[in-house]
Coordinates of C-alpha atoms in Angstrom, one line a residue:
X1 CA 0.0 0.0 0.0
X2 CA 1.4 3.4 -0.7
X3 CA 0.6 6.5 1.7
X4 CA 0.5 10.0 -0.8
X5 CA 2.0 12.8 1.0
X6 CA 1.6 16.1 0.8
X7 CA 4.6 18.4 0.3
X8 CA 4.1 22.0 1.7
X9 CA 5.9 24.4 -0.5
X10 CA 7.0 27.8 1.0
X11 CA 6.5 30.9 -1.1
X12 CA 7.8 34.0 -0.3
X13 CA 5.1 36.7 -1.3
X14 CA 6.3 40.0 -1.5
X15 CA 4.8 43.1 0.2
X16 CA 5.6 46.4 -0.7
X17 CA 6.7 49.2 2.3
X18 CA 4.3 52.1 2.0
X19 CA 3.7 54.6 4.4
X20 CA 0.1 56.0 5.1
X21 CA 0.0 58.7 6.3
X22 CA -3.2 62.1 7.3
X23 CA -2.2 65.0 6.2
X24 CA -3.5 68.2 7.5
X25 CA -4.7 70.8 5.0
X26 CA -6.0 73.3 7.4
X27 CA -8.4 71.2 9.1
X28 CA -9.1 68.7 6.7
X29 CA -7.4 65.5 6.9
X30 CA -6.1 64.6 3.4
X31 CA -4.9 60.3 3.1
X32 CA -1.8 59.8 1.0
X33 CA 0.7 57.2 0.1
X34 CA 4.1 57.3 -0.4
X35 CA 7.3 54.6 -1.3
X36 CA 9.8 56.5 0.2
X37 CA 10.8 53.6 2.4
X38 CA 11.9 51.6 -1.3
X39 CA 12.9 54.1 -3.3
X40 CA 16.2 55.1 -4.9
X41 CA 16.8 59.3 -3.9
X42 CA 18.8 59.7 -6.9
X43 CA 15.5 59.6 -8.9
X44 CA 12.9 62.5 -8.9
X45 CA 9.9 61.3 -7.6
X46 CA 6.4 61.4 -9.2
X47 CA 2.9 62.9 -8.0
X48 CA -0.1 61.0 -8.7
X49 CA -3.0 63.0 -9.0
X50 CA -6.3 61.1 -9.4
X51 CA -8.9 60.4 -11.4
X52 CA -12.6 62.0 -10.4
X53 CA -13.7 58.7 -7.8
X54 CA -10.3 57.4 -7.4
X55 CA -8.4 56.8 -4.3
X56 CA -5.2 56.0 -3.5
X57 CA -5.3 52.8 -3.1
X58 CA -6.0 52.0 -6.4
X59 CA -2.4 53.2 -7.4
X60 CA -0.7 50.9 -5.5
X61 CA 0.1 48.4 -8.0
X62 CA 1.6 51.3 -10.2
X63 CA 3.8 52.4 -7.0
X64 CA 5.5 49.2 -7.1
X65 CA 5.9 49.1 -11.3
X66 CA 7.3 52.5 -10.7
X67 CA 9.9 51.2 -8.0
X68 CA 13.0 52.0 -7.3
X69 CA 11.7 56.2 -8.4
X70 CA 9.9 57.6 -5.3
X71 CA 5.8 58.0 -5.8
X72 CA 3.4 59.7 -4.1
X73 CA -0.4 59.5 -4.4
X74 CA -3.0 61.4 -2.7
X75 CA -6.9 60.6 -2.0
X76 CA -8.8 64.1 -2.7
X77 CA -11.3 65.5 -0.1
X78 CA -14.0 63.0 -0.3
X79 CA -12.3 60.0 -2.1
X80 CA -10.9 57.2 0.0
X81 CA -9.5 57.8 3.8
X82 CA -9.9 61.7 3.3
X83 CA -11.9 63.9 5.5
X84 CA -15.5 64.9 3.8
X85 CA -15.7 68.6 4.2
X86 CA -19.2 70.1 4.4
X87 CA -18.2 72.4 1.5
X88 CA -15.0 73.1 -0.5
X89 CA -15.1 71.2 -4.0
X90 CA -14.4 74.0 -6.0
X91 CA -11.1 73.8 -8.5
X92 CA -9.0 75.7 -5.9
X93 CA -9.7 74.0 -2.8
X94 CA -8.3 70.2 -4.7
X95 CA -5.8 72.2 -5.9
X96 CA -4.9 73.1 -2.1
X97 CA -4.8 69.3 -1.2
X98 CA -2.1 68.8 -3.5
X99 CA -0.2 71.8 -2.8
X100 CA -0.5 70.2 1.3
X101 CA 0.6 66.8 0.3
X102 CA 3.9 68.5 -1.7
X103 CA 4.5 71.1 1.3
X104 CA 4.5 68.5 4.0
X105 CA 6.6 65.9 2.0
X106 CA 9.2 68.3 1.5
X107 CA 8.9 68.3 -2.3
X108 CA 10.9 70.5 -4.2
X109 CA 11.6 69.2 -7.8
X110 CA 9.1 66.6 -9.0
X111 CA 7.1 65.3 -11.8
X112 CA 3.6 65.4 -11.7
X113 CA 0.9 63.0 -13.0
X114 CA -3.1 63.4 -13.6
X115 CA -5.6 60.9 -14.8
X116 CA -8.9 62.3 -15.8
X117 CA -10.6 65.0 -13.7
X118 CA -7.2 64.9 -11.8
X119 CA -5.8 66.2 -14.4
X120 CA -7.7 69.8 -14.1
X121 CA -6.1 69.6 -10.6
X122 CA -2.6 69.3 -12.1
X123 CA -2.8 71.9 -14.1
X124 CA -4.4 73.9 -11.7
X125 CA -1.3 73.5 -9.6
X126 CA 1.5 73.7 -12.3
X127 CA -0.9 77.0 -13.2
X128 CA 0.7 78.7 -9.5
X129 CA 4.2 76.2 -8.8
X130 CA 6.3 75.8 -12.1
X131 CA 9.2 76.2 -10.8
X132 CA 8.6 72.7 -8.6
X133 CA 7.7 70.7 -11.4
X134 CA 10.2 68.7 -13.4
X135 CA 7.8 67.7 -15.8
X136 CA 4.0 66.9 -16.6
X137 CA 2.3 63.5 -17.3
X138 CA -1.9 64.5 -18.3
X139 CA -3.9 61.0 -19.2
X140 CA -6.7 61.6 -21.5
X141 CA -8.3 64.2 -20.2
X142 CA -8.2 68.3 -21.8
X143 CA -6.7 71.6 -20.5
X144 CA -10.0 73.0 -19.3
X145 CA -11.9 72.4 -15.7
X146 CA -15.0 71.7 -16.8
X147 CA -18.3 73.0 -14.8
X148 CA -20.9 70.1 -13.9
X149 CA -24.5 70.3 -16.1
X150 CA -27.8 70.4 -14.2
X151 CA -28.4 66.8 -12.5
X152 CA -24.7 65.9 -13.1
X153 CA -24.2 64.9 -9.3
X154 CA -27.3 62.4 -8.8
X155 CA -26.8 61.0 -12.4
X156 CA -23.3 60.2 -11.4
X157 CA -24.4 58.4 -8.2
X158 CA -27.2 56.5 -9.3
X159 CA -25.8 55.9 -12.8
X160 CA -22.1 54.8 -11.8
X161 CA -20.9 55.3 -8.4
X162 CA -23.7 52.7 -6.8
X163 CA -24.0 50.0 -9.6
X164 CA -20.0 49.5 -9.8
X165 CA -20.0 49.6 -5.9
X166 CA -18.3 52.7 -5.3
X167 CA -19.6 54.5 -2.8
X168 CA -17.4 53.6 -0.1
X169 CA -14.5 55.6 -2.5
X170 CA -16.3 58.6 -3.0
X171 CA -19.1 59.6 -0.8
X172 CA -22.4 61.3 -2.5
X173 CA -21.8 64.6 -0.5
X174 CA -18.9 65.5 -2.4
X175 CA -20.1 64.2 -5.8
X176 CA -22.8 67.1 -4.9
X177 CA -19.8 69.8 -4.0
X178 CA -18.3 69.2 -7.1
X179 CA -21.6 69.4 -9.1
X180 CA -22.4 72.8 -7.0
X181 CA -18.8 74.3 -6.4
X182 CA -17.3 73.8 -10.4
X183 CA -16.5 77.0 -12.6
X184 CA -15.5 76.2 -16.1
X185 CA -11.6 77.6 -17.1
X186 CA -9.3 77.0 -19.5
X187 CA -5.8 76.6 -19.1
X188 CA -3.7 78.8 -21.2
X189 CA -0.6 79.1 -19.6
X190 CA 2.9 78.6 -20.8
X191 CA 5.0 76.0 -19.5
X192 CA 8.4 75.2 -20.4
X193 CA 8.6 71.7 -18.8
X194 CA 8.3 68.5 -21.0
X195 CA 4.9 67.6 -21.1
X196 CA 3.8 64.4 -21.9
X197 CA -0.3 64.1 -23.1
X198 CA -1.9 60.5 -23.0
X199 CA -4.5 59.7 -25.2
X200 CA -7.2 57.5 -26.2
X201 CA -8.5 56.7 -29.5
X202 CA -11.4 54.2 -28.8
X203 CA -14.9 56.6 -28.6
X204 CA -15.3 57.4 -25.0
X205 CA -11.6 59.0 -25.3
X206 CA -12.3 62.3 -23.2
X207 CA -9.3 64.2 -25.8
X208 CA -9.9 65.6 -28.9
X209 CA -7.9 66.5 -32.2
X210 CA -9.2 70.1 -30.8
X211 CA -7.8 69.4 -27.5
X212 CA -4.4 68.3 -28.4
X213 CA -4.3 72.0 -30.5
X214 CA -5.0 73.8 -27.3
X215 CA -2.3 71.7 -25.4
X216 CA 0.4 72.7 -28.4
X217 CA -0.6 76.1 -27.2
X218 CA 0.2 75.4 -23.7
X219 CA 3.4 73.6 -25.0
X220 CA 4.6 73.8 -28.2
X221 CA 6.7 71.1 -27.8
X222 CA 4.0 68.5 -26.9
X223 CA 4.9 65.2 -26.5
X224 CA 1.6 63.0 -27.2
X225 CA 1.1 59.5 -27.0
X226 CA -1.8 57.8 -28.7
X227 CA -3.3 54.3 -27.6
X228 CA -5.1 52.5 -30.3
X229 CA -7.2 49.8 -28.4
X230 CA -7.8 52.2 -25.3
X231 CA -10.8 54.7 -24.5
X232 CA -10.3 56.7 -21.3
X233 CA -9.2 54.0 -19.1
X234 CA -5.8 53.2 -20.8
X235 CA -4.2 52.1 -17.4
X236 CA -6.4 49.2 -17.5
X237 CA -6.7 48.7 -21.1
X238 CA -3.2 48.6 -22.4
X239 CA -1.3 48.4 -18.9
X240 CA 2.1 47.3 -20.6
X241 CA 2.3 50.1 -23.2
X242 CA 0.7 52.4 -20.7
X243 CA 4.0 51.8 -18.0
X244 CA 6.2 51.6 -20.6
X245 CA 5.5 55.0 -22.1
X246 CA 5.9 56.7 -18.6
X247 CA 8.9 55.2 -17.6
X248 CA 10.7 56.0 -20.9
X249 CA 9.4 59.4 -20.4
X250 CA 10.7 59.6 -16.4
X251 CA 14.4 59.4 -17.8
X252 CA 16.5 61.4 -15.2

């Protein structure tokens, strides 16, 4: 008779060292994350600044593609671990939670990244701090803040925040600041940094042949990047090409 034993194999997983921290933006507490406990200091770190619903969190699997270079990633007012202010969704005061999450991790050169809505927030924040930023990374989104139609805020919530289960991420009260608080501007500012646009070409791309023209204004020496098989989720879509194109871009 033979006895069938089981062998127990031993497999080291991996866990990457990120620190969590609240940061205080007057008195709102604003969540971030940050892999300064992996990273190499020779490299300039990158800002993440996300999409409309996003959190930090959900950039945690691009920290660690990004190791050994230093990133940072904030959850806006609202999103994720962040405090949920009463009032204060307007373009300035996310703008104000980026500037915190720079000031109070000693930031002085860096590159700076937006996905989507975020990316208004970027530019907002490039608009005042040039001098900071080493260069710019916008992902399919245009150089405008865009103001919220009539019934925006409860289409968004009953139309995609509860049916893909995301309330938890963002909570309805500031889905309704933003829809309130939001004042349409364009971007028209010069900047002199390398600036990298992400785009789309699948039908719900948010960037237009239009919108790239208005970035050349901003920069005439626009780098763009276009992603055949992607829409406006190209991390997800084409993940490979997507990291690819950033790090090539991230040369120091």
């Amino acid at each position: 008779m033979y006895k069938n034993r089981s062998k127990i194999i031993e497999v080291e997983v991996y866990v990457m060292d990120i620190t969590s921290n609240i940061i205080m933006n007057g008195n709102i507490g604003i969540h971030m994350l940050d892999s300064i406990k992996e990273a190499n200091v020779g490299l300039v770190p990158l800002v993440i600044s996300p999409g409309l619903s996003e959190t930090a969190e959900e950039y945690m699997d691009f920290m660690e593609i990004l190791l050994p270079r230093r990133v940072i990633v904030l959850s806006y007012r609202g999103r994720g671990q962040s405090d949920t202010p009463d009032r204060g969704y307007a373009l300035e005061d996310h703008v104000s939670d980026l500037a915190a999450v720079v000031q109070q991790t000693h930031l002085e050169r860096f590159h700076l990244l937006g996905y989507s809505r975020g990316v208004s927030y970027a530019l907002g924040y490039a608009e005042q701090n040039r001098e900071r930023l080493r260069s710019l990374i916008l992902v399919d989104y245009p150089a405008v803040h865009k103001q919220m139609e009539k019934g925006w805020a409860e289409a968004y919530i009953n139309h995609y925040l509860i049916p893909h289960q995301r309330t938890s991420l963002m909570r309805q009260q500031a889905v309704r600041g933003i829809g309130r608080e939001s004042v349409a501007c364009e971007f028209a500012m010069g900047l002199q940094m390398p600036v990298l646009v992400m785009r789309g070409l699948e039908s719900d791309s948010f960037v237009s042949d239009k919108d790239l023209d208005q970035y050349r204004q901003i920069q005439p020496n626009l780098q763009i990047r276009h992603f055949p098989s992607s829409g406006h989720d190209i991390r997800h879509s084409e993940p490979n090409d997507y990291y690819e194109t950033i790090a090539a871009f991230l040369h120091d």
